[in-house]
XYZ file of C-alpha atoms in Angstrom:
417
model
C 11.684 -35.895 -161.687
C 9.177 -37.958 -159.730
C 5.693 -38.008 -161.252
C 3.458 -36.292 -158.691
C 0.539 -38.512 -159.680
C 2.507 -41.577 -158.595
C 3.488 -40.296 -155.162
C 1.373 -41.885 -152.451
C -0.113 -39.048 -150.392
C 0.627 -38.952 -146.675
C -1.756 -38.116 -143.831
C -4.910 -38.919 -145.805
C -6.657 -39.451 -142.478
C -5.829 -35.880 -141.435
C -7.115 -34.516 -144.758
C -10.449 -36.210 -144.090
C -10.627 -34.630 -140.644
C -10.881 -31.220 -142.322
C -14.584 -32.073 -142.653
C -14.848 -31.683 -138.862
C -15.456 -27.964 -139.484
C -18.613 -28.930 -141.371
C -19.753 -31.415 -138.721
C -19.057 -29.131 -135.764
C -20.973 -26.159 -137.135
C -23.817 -28.297 -138.490
C -24.382 -29.510 -134.930
C -25.472 -25.948 -134.230
C -28.246 -26.246 -136.809
C -29.350 -29.806 -136.071
C -28.785 -30.277 -132.328
C -27.985 -27.092 -130.432
C -30.678 -24.825 -131.891
C -33.395 -27.534 -131.609
C -32.292 -28.043 -128.007
C -32.461 -24.301 -127.309
C -35.883 -24.075 -128.955
C -37.164 -27.052 -126.964
C -35.965 -25.348 -123.774
C -38.055 -22.305 -124.790
C -41.188 -24.467 -125.181
C -41.143 -24.560 -128.991
C -43.117 -27.653 -130.100
C -41.380 -30.610 -131.749
C -43.338 -30.274 -135.051
C -42.204 -26.636 -135.315
C -38.612 -27.611 -134.545
C -38.783 -30.364 -137.180
C -40.225 -27.907 -139.708
C -37.443 -25.367 -139.140
C -34.804 -28.080 -139.395
C -36.391 -29.379 -142.610
C -36.490 -25.825 -143.972
C -32.766 -25.515 -143.310
C -32.182 -28.731 -145.192
C -34.294 -27.435 -148.049
C -32.120 -24.325 -148.287
C -28.987 -26.473 -148.514
C -30.377 -28.072 -151.686
C -29.425 -24.883 -153.521
C -25.842 -26.170 -153.340
C -25.867 -27.670 -156.828
C -26.991 -24.373 -158.364
C -24.046 -22.494 -156.861
C -21.449 -25.302 -156.595
C -20.011 -24.685 -160.105
C -18.508 -21.420 -158.889
C -16.220 -23.509 -156.640
C -14.495 -24.828 -159.789
C -13.393 -21.408 -161.050
C -12.456 -17.839 -160.036
C -10.030 -18.815 -157.247
C -8.413 -22.031 -156.044
C -10.342 -24.651 -154.120
C -7.981 -23.977 -151.219
C -9.147 -20.350 -151.071
C -12.801 -21.387 -151.349
C -12.393 -23.849 -148.471
C -10.800 -21.261 -146.178
C -13.353 -18.578 -147.056
C -16.347 -20.857 -146.543
C -14.888 -22.204 -143.296
C -14.665 -18.652 -141.950
C -18.182 -17.870 -143.159
C -19.821 -20.851 -141.448
C -17.987 -20.150 -138.182
C -19.351 -16.591 -138.174
C -22.879 -17.616 -139.200
C -23.030 -20.347 -136.539
C -21.941 -17.943 -133.801
C -24.545 -15.361 -134.865
C -27.302 -17.988 -135.157
C -26.664 -19.234 -131.616
C -26.847 -15.685 -130.312
C -30.294 -14.658 -131.587
C -33.625 -15.264 -129.850
C -34.755 -18.867 -130.552
C -38.351 -17.729 -131.058
C -37.547 -14.584 -133.047
C -37.935 -13.896 -136.784
C -34.212 -14.217 -137.544
C -33.797 -17.842 -136.511
C -35.264 -19.396 -139.657
C -33.223 -17.371 -142.208
C -30.049 -17.801 -140.158
C -30.497 -21.573 -139.942
C -31.120 -21.700 -143.695
C -28.111 -19.536 -144.562
C -25.845 -21.504 -142.250
C -27.010 -24.836 -143.686
C -26.354 -23.693 -147.261
C -22.908 -22.321 -146.411
C -22.056 -25.530 -144.553
C -22.935 -27.777 -147.484
C -20.963 -25.469 -149.775
C -17.998 -25.956 -147.438
C -18.145 -29.752 -147.501
C -18.674 -29.589 -151.290
C -15.546 -27.489 -151.707
C -13.578 -29.927 -149.547
C -15.008 -33.025 -151.229
C -14.427 -31.736 -154.746
C -10.879 -30.741 -153.862
C -10.054 -34.129 -152.305
C -11.787 -36.099 -155.048
C -9.745 -34.415 -157.770
C -6.443 -34.215 -155.884
C -6.036 -37.743 -154.470
C -5.287 -40.990 -156.335
C -8.366 -43.143 -156.931
C -7.012 -45.964 -154.774
C -7.527 -43.610 -151.826
C -11.296 -43.341 -152.393
C -12.270 -45.765 -149.618
C -9.766 -44.255 -147.173
C -10.752 -40.637 -147.739
C -14.415 -41.649 -147.775
C -14.033 -43.153 -144.302
C -12.003 -40.305 -142.806
C -14.255 -37.687 -144.406
C -17.132 -39.377 -142.566
C -15.123 -39.545 -139.346
C -14.301 -35.839 -139.624
C -17.986 -35.045 -139.990
C -18.980 -37.330 -137.107
C -16.259 -36.205 -134.699
C -16.941 -32.544 -135.412
C -20.687 -33.052 -135.070
C -20.298 -34.960 -131.801
C -18.001 -32.359 -130.272
C -20.419 -29.646 -131.328
C -23.426 -31.475 -129.908
C -21.542 -32.117 -126.659
C -20.128 -28.644 -125.971
C -22.098 -25.965 -127.817
C -25.164 -25.876 -125.571
C -23.134 -25.707 -122.314
C -20.891 -23.028 -123.816
C -23.724 -20.715 -124.852
C -25.695 -21.260 -121.621
C -22.870 -21.134 -119.070
C -20.727 -18.398 -120.608
C -22.005 -14.839 -120.895
C -23.327 -13.765 -124.292
C -21.666 -13.272 -126.743
C -18.557 -14.944 -125.289
C -20.019 -18.448 -125.572
C -21.079 -17.911 -129.173
C -17.645 -16.516 -130.106
C -15.930 -19.525 -128.538
C -18.147 -21.837 -130.611
C -17.167 -19.941 -133.771
C -13.447 -20.119 -132.959
C -13.639 -23.881 -132.339
C -15.295 -24.237 -135.750
C -12.175 -22.755 -137.359
C -9.714 -25.207 -135.795
C -10.112 -28.050 -138.373
C -9.068 -25.685 -141.164
C -5.423 -25.956 -140.081
C -5.140 -29.341 -141.824
C -6.029 -27.865 -145.234
C -2.338 -27.215 -145.862
C -1.820 -30.983 -146.103
C -4.136 -31.413 -149.109
C -2.273 -31.350 -152.449
C -3.304 -28.805 -155.024
C -5.638 -29.860 -157.840
C -5.461 -26.486 -159.576
C -2.309 -26.783 -161.694
C -2.650 -25.222 -165.091
C -5.639 -23.012 -164.164
C -6.865 -21.043 -167.161
C -7.973 -17.431 -167.337
C -11.277 -16.799 -165.577
C -13.168 -15.985 -168.777
C -11.923 -19.140 -170.481
C -12.634 -21.205 -167.370
C -16.268 -20.098 -167.337
C -16.653 -21.074 -170.990
C -15.187 -24.515 -170.390
C -17.170 -24.875 -167.185
C -20.497 -24.443 -168.951
C -19.596 -27.074 -171.540
C -18.307 -29.534 -168.936
C -21.402 -29.153 -166.752
C -23.538 -29.978 -169.785
C -21.572 -33.188 -170.231
C -21.787 -33.975 -166.523
C -25.566 -33.782 -166.268
C -25.921 -36.100 -169.271
C -23.768 -38.856 -167.754
C -25.776 -41.998 -166.855
C -23.255 -42.732 -164.072
C -24.080 -39.469 -162.312
C -27.828 -40.001 -162.538
C -27.665 -43.584 -161.275
C -25.775 -42.476 -158.174
C -28.048 -39.457 -157.746
C -31.125 -41.708 -157.776
C -29.541 -44.069 -155.245
C -28.641 -41.261 -152.846
C -31.888 -39.307 -153.286
C -33.931 -42.270 -152.094
C -34.328 -42.532 -148.279
C -32.504 -45.851 -147.987
C -29.901 -44.908 -145.396
C -30.243 -41.252 -144.428
C -31.042 -41.976 -140.755
C -32.487 -38.513 -140.268
C -33.580 -39.394 -136.740
C -30.035 -38.457 -135.697
C -30.955 -34.886 -136.645
C -34.131 -34.963 -134.549
C -32.797 -36.348 -131.257
C -31.702 -32.895 -130.071
C -35.372 -31.922 -129.674
C -36.655 -35.288 -128.398
C -35.220 -35.112 -124.890
C -38.595 -34.276 -123.259
C -40.284 -37.234 -125.010
C -37.802 -39.616 -123.382
C -37.834 -37.739 -120.056
C -34.090 -37.029 -120.185
C -32.204 -33.967 -119.008
C -30.392 -31.453 -121.179
C -27.126 -32.923 -119.896
C -28.112 -36.385 -121.146
C -29.083 -34.929 -124.535
C -25.615 -33.357 -124.775
C -23.892 -36.558 -123.672
C -25.835 -38.897 -125.962
C -25.560 -36.694 -129.040
C -21.896 -36.057 -128.262
C -20.735 -39.619 -127.707
C -22.908 -40.976 -130.514
C -21.202 -39.287 -133.458
C -17.715 -39.136 -131.881
C -16.631 -42.277 -130.062
C -19.368 -44.588 -131.380
C -19.513 -42.947 -134.800
C -15.749 -43.075 -135.317
C -15.605 -46.768 -134.446
C -18.542 -47.415 -136.779
C -16.880 -45.474 -139.616
C -13.677 -47.487 -139.249
C -15.781 -50.649 -139.259
C -17.483 -49.355 -142.402
C -14.108 -48.935 -144.076
C -13.269 -52.536 -143.157
C -16.594 -53.631 -144.643
C -15.694 -51.963 -147.944
C -12.861 -54.479 -148.322
C -15.458 -57.243 -148.525
C -18.650 -55.543 -149.719
C -19.025 -53.034 -152.540
C -20.084 -49.564 -151.450
C -23.565 -49.577 -153.063
C -24.554 -52.890 -151.485
C -23.154 -51.826 -148.111
C -25.296 -48.701 -148.399
C -28.465 -50.711 -149.088
C -27.608 -53.322 -146.454
C -27.018 -50.893 -143.600
C -30.194 -49.046 -144.576
C -32.187 -52.235 -144.191
C -30.550 -53.128 -140.869
C -31.104 -49.604 -139.578
C -34.809 -49.711 -140.406
C -35.133 -52.946 -138.436
C -33.304 -51.369 -135.482
C -35.584 -48.308 -135.524
C -38.645 -50.571 -135.481
C -37.326 -52.529 -132.496
C -36.727 -49.336 -130.500
C -40.418 -48.434 -130.800
C -41.446 -51.192 -128.393
C -39.045 -50.080 -125.650
C -39.988 -47.754 -122.753
C -39.123 -44.066 -123.079
C -36.270 -43.860 -120.589
C -32.823 -42.261 -120.601
C -31.229 -45.655 -121.347
C -33.431 -46.257 -124.392
C -32.704 -42.707 -125.551
C -28.972 -43.402 -125.304
C -29.341 -46.738 -127.130
C -31.425 -45.131 -129.873
C -29.009 -42.247 -130.426
C -25.951 -44.513 -130.502
C -27.602 -47.135 -132.692
C -28.827 -44.625 -135.263
C -25.399 -42.980 -135.323
C -23.661 -46.332 -135.862
C -25.879 -47.057 -138.854
C -25.542 -43.516 -140.216
C -21.739 -43.534 -139.925
C -21.427 -46.790 -141.856
C -23.899 -45.546 -144.458
C -21.995 -42.289 -144.902
C -18.714 -44.151 -145.365
C -20.358 -46.120 -148.160
C -21.979 -42.974 -149.566
C -18.697 -41.028 -149.629
C -16.854 -43.957 -151.193
C -19.499 -44.090 -153.940
C -19.238 -40.351 -154.616
C -15.422 -40.210 -154.579
C -15.238 -43.266 -156.870
C -17.386 -41.424 -159.423
C -14.970 -38.444 -159.680
C -12.057 -38.662 -162.083
C -8.707 -37.559 -160.698
C -7.920 -34.052 -161.894
C -11.497 -33.407 -162.988
C -11.978 -29.677 -163.708
C -15.501 -29.810 -162.267
C -14.951 -32.088 -159.289
C -16.701 -29.701 -156.890
C -19.666 -29.397 -159.264
C -20.029 -33.177 -159.428
C -19.548 -33.534 -155.680
C -22.130 -30.785 -155.178
C -24.692 -32.490 -157.415
C -24.327 -35.849 -155.687
C -24.219 -34.262 -152.239
C -27.430 -32.408 -153.068
C -29.002 -35.727 -154.056
C -27.856 -37.235 -150.748
C -29.317 -34.272 -148.841
C -32.770 -34.674 -150.380
C -33.895 -37.425 -147.974
C -32.609 -35.384 -145.031
C -35.089 -32.711 -146.090
C -38.246 -34.638 -146.870
C -37.655 -37.373 -144.289
C -37.447 -34.783 -141.514
C -40.784 -33.437 -142.721
C -42.275 -36.946 -142.993
C -40.951 -37.884 -139.555
C -42.485 -34.716 -138.113
C -45.786 -35.612 -139.791
C -45.597 -39.092 -138.277
C -45.081 -37.494 -134.864
C -48.186 -35.348 -135.373
C -50.318 -38.303 -136.519
C -49.487 -40.414 -133.476
C -48.963 -37.558 -131.054
C -45.591 -38.926 -129.957
C -42.262 -40.357 -131.147
C -43.823 -43.746 -131.942
C -45.338 -42.318 -135.110
C -42.070 -40.596 -135.951
C -40.064 -43.823 -135.632
C -42.632 -45.891 -137.562
C -42.619 -43.379 -140.405
C -38.821 -43.317 -140.591
C -38.377 -47.093 -140.517
C -41.206 -47.877 -142.946
C -40.184 -45.414 -145.644
C -36.508 -46.409 -145.415
C -37.259 -50.128 -145.659
C -39.502 -49.579 -148.691
C -36.760 -47.616 -150.465
C -34.184 -50.345 -149.812
C -36.501 -53.031 -151.223
C -37.199 -50.967 -154.361
C -33.539 -50.247 -155.136
C -31.858 -53.519 -154.126
C -32.125 -55.288 -157.496
C -31.290 -52.287 -159.768
C -28.275 -51.342 -157.618
C -26.980 -54.919 -157.714
C -27.206 -54.921 -161.521
C -25.487 -51.530 -161.864
C -22.732 -52.579 -159.494
C -22.020 -55.878 -161.291
C -21.785 -54.118 -164.651
C -19.442 -51.421 -163.319
C -21.954 -48.621 -163.921
C -21.431 -46.935 -160.553
C -17.716 -46.055 -160.841
C -15.774 -43.589 -162.977
C -14.498 -44.806 -166.347
C -10.840 -45.632 -166.900
C -8.498 -42.843 -167.959
C -8.276 -44.292 -171.429
C -11.927 -43.661 -172.246
C -13.016 -40.867 -174.516
C -13.500 -37.584 -172.726
C -15.043 -34.223 -173.313
C -13.598 -31.357 -171.303
C -11.774 -33.793 -169.027
C -14.900 -35.885 -168.277
C -15.441 -39.390 -169.569
C -18.569 -39.646 -171.656
C -18.896 -43.407 -171.461
């Protein structure tokens, strides 16, 4: 009998594209709804606040992520959450953009979306051999970017040119399409215990997880605003500031994460062959802050808007490849709490998306335009990179940012070293 653990998995790239469901529906929260609100004369600070509030709601992921490691298989969780986010996104895009339901719907959709990518990431991290970490990290990023770009490109025209609720239903159906590739992902649930016993083991294993220095080092790295590039989440509402049409907003935010973002993610994977993930993460954060600063001095035209969107998406795609590689490398194959660990580290990575959106909005208010927003984003990111550069280099050289070898002592399937 061939040892399943030794069989090289096929179609890893397609498995990563399952994350397109997350990216496509998140475009509804971060691009389409801000664009709709801007068209209804909602101010940019209010749009930024609602977007930040949605990000804040998604931080509850770690509190509920442990449930993804028990009760039913990760395959079932992924399908159920994929259906949920498709329905929530369609409903959100159908309500009045200035009504009382928009804020809770954006928050609920954001939380469900992060739960979806957590379920997928935990499943892939535990099911695939560790030598596939860089590959799945890159394609997981590409799935997110391609889905997000397609959503940013087509959702607004669909809901404005098709009668309601037909356009919203079409958006929801498209969000379900990436789930067809879930059948390719191998199972990581062999030997599942009874639910009662699983909950008992889960509590013990989570206690071990939150005491691991490895987990906290990575959480600190990702929680700092080194390479979040949250401006990509604000461009949907910045069209009027750059005097560009709704069509240009769709085009720029569509081509940025798809064509440009995919190429950047593949370049990021190539970079991982020569640069360790943590240093690539810090490096692209520094370069991105410099780019953001340079954009400030350019005139507010459609061309500069396009350059800014594409440039920020290039930097974000490379950073997310590095981020995913770091997270996947920290998860032991077959870990019984892979989704919990992925959820914790994803929550840490989402933190800067929450407070940086708020800080960027504050910068916009202080200056009265996007100049303050860009200065705030670049300055805070550069400061974070400078602060973390030396500690991250030391952790990386001593091997303190990757999972321990299988031979190390474990508690509940988790290395305690």
